[in-house]
Short mmCIF file of C-alpha atoms in Angstrom, two decimals:
data_model
loop_
_atom_site.label_atom_id
_atom_site.label_comp_id
_atom_site.label_asym_id
_atom_site.label_seq_id
_atom_site.Cartn_x
_atom_site.Cartn_y
_atom_site.Cartn_z
CA MET A 272 124.26 -119.89 -117.81
CA THR A 273 127.52 -121.02 -116.20
CA THR A 274 127.68 -121.66 -112.47
CA ALA A 275 130.99 -121.43 -110.62
CA LEU A 276 131.88 -123.64 -107.66
CA ILE A 277 133.82 -121.64 -105.10
CA VAL A 278 135.70 -123.82 -102.60
CA ILE A 279 136.72 -121.81 -99.55
CA ASP A 280 139.59 -122.48 -97.12
CA VAL A 281 139.80 -126.27 -97.37
CA GLN A 282 143.11 -126.27 -95.50
CA GLN A 283 145.16 -128.48 -93.19
CA GLY A 284 145.04 -125.97 -90.31
CA PHE A 285 141.38 -126.78 -89.67
CA TYR A 286 142.46 -130.30 -88.73
CA ASP A 287 144.67 -129.03 -85.91
CA PRO A 288 143.91 -131.07 -82.75
CA ALA A 289 143.58 -127.80 -80.83
CA GLN A 290 140.39 -126.96 -82.76
CA PRO A 291 137.09 -127.32 -80.86
CA PRO A 292 134.68 -130.10 -81.87
CA ARG A 293 133.40 -129.84 -85.44
CA ASN A 294 130.23 -130.95 -87.16
CA ASN A 295 129.50 -132.77 -90.41
CA PRO A 296 131.72 -135.85 -90.52
CA ASP A 297 130.53 -136.31 -94.13
CA PHE A 298 132.15 -133.06 -95.30
CA GLU A 299 135.05 -134.69 -97.14
CA ALA A 300 132.84 -137.24 -98.93
CA ASN A 301 130.29 -134.58 -99.92
CA LEU A 302 132.95 -132.18 -101.17
CA THR A 303 134.56 -134.97 -103.19
CA THR A 304 131.18 -135.85 -104.73
CA LEU A 305 130.58 -132.22 -105.64
CA LEU A 306 134.05 -131.76 -107.12
CA ASP A 307 133.90 -135.03 -109.11
CA ALA A 308 130.55 -134.10 -110.65
CA TRP A 309 131.26 -130.42 -111.28
CA ALA A 310 131.28 -129.42 -114.97
CA GLY A 311 131.64 -125.64 -114.59
CA PRO A 312 134.49 -123.47 -113.42
CA ILE A 313 136.04 -124.21 -110.01
CA VAL A 314 137.59 -121.46 -107.90
CA LEU A 315 139.86 -122.38 -104.98
CA VAL A 316 140.33 -119.86 -102.18
CA ARG A 317 143.01 -120.17 -99.49
CA HIS A 318 143.07 -118.21 -96.25
CA ASP A 319 146.52 -116.73 -95.60
CA SER A 320 146.23 -115.61 -91.98
CA ALA A 321 148.29 -112.63 -90.86
CA LYS A 322 148.06 -113.77 -87.21
CA PRO A 323 151.39 -115.19 -86.01
CA GLU A 324 149.71 -117.90 -83.91
CA SER A 325 147.42 -119.12 -86.69
CA PRO A 326 147.99 -122.53 -88.28
CA LEU A 327 146.69 -120.91 -91.51
CA ARG A 328 149.57 -118.47 -91.85
CA PRO A 329 151.74 -118.82 -94.98
CA GLY A 330 154.76 -121.08 -94.61
CA GLN A 331 153.04 -123.36 -92.09
CA PRO A 332 151.78 -126.87 -92.95
CA GLY A 333 148.28 -125.77 -91.89
CA ASN A 334 148.18 -123.29 -94.75
CA ASP A 335 148.26 -126.11 -97.33
CA PHE A 336 145.12 -127.37 -99.03
CA LEU A 337 143.70 -130.69 -97.86
CA PRO A 338 144.35 -133.83 -99.95
CA VAL A 339 140.66 -133.79 -101.00
CA LEU A 340 141.72 -131.00 -103.41
CA ASP A 341 144.65 -132.93 -104.91
CA GLY A 342 144.19 -133.12 -108.66
CA VAL A 343 141.37 -130.55 -108.76
CA ARG A 344 141.74 -128.38 -111.83
CA SER A 345 140.66 -124.90 -110.93
CA GLU A 346 140.23 -121.99 -113.29
CA LEU A 347 141.30 -119.63 -110.52
CA MET A 348 143.13 -119.97 -107.22
CA PHE A 349 143.80 -117.02 -104.95
CA THR A 350 144.33 -116.06 -101.34
CA LYS A 351 142.54 -113.87 -98.85
CA GLN A 352 143.21 -112.58 -95.33
CA VAL A 353 139.61 -111.80 -94.34
CA ASN A 354 136.37 -113.77 -94.25
CA SER A 355 134.91 -112.95 -97.66
CA ALA A 356 136.32 -114.46 -100.84
CA PHE A 357 135.21 -111.24 -102.52
CA HIS A 358 137.95 -109.40 -100.60
CA GLY A 359 141.04 -111.35 -101.59
CA SER A 360 144.18 -111.01 -103.65
CA VAL A 361 142.04 -111.22 -106.81
CA ASP A 362 138.97 -109.14 -107.60
CA LEU A 363 136.58 -112.10 -107.66
CA HIS A 364 133.60 -109.93 -108.59
CA ARG A 365 135.38 -108.66 -111.70
CA TRP A 366 136.66 -112.13 -112.60
CA LEU A 367 133.12 -113.54 -112.44
CA ARG A 368 131.58 -110.63 -114.37
CA GLU A 369 134.19 -110.89 -117.15
CA ARG A 370 133.13 -114.52 -117.65
CA GLY A 371 129.40 -113.84 -117.47
CA ILE A 372 129.04 -115.93 -114.31
CA HIS A 373 126.02 -115.01 -112.22
CA ASP A 374 125.35 -118.23 -110.30
CA LEU A 375 127.62 -119.44 -107.51
CA VAL A 376 127.78 -122.59 -105.41
CA LEU A 377 129.82 -122.28 -102.23
CA ALA A 378 131.49 -125.07 -100.24
CA GLY A 379 134.28 -125.18 -97.68
CA ILE A 380 135.31 -124.23 -94.19
CA GLN A 381 133.96 -122.62 -91.92
CA THR A 382 130.22 -122.65 -92.49
CA ASN A 383 129.43 -119.67 -90.25
CA TRP A 384 132.48 -117.55 -91.01
CA CYS A 385 134.08 -117.52 -94.43
CA VAL A 386 131.36 -119.43 -96.28
CA GLU A 387 128.55 -117.36 -94.75
CA THR A 388 130.40 -114.06 -95.25
CA THR A 389 131.14 -114.88 -98.89
CA ALA A 390 127.48 -115.82 -99.42
CA ARG A 391 126.28 -112.55 -97.88
CA VAL A 392 128.63 -110.41 -99.96
CA GLY A 393 127.81 -112.41 -103.10
CA GLY A 394 124.10 -111.97 -102.45
CA ASN A 395 124.59 -108.24 -101.88
CA LEU A 396 126.45 -108.01 -105.20
CA GLY A 397 123.48 -109.60 -106.99
CA TYR A 398 124.74 -113.15 -107.52
CA ASP A 399 122.42 -116.14 -107.24
CA VAL A 400 124.25 -117.94 -104.45
CA THR A 401 123.70 -121.50 -103.29
CA VAL A 402 125.48 -122.91 -100.26
CA ALA A 403 126.11 -126.65 -100.38
CA ILE A 404 125.55 -126.85 -96.63
CA ASP A 405 126.64 -130.48 -96.30
CA ALA A 406 129.90 -129.65 -98.09
CA THR A 407 130.84 -127.26 -95.28
CA PHE A 408 131.74 -127.64 -91.62
CA THR A 409 132.38 -125.50 -88.59
CA PHE A 410 133.36 -125.76 -84.93
CA ASP A 411 131.75 -125.20 -81.56
CA ALA A 412 132.20 -121.56 -80.53
CA GLN A 413 131.82 -119.56 -77.34
CA GLY A 414 129.91 -116.28 -77.24
CA PRO A 415 130.70 -113.16 -75.23
CA ASP A 416 128.58 -114.38 -72.31
CA GLY A 417 130.50 -117.66 -72.09
CA GLU A 418 127.71 -119.72 -73.66
CA THR A 419 128.93 -122.28 -76.17
CA LEU A 420 126.94 -123.09 -79.27
CA THR A 421 127.62 -126.40 -80.96
CA ALA A 422 128.87 -126.59 -84.51
CA ASP A 423 125.51 -128.06 -85.53
CA GLN A 424 123.69 -125.09 -83.96
CA LEU A 425 125.97 -122.62 -85.70
CA ALA A 426 125.55 -124.36 -89.09
CA ALA A 427 121.77 -124.37 -88.64
CA ALA A 428 121.83 -120.66 -87.76
CA THR A 429 123.87 -119.94 -90.89
CA ALA A 430 121.37 -121.82 -93.05
CA VAL A 431 118.47 -119.89 -91.50
CA ASN A 432 120.25 -116.52 -91.74
CA LEU A 433 121.22 -116.95 -95.38
CA HIS A 434 117.82 -118.32 -96.41
CA ALA A 435 115.63 -115.91 -94.43
CA GLY A 436 117.79 -112.93 -95.35
CA GLY A 437 117.60 -113.75 -99.05
CA PHE A 438 121.38 -114.02 -99.37
CA ALA A 439 121.52 -117.60 -100.59
CA ARG A 440 119.66 -120.80 -101.28
CA ILE A 441 120.63 -123.71 -99.04
CA ALA A 442 121.07 -127.09 -100.75
CA ARG A 443 122.54 -130.52 -100.15
CA THR A 444 125.18 -132.02 -102.41
CA LYS A 445 122.79 -134.61 -103.90
CA GLU A 446 120.56 -131.74 -105.10
CA LEU A 447 123.49 -130.13 -106.92
CA VAL A 448 124.99 -133.11 -108.76
#
């Protein structure tokens, strides 16, 4: 059975100096390893923010893909304006079904937002989802009570939530190549 690699929001805007501290300094190397070894279909997803202040809005340099994706031959590239890749400018669910794809590997930015949301929706739709956790990263974030969780804490919580909730398997790049 064919497995698709879905690469989510690997864009320049996440390298904006105004971003909070991030985790996983090995993200770029792990994503490159995964992409170089991948034999199945690759899907690239780009976040086109509708927020005027966002570096991810169309027409801004931050909306562009990162150089790590230069030369990647994808079978599908589309945009989205929300967290889940299943709710974008293309009906990803239909596209996958038409090709008989049931297994998904997710990588990209941000671990606890767009990657996690895509994994949850994919799991709910019946896909066998694997998150290449070391081919993702996120940022420190502040909660409603003012408490800040580190990017590492948020990534760990995502891994636990997806695993314990049965949404996705959590794997490292070396397990997938």
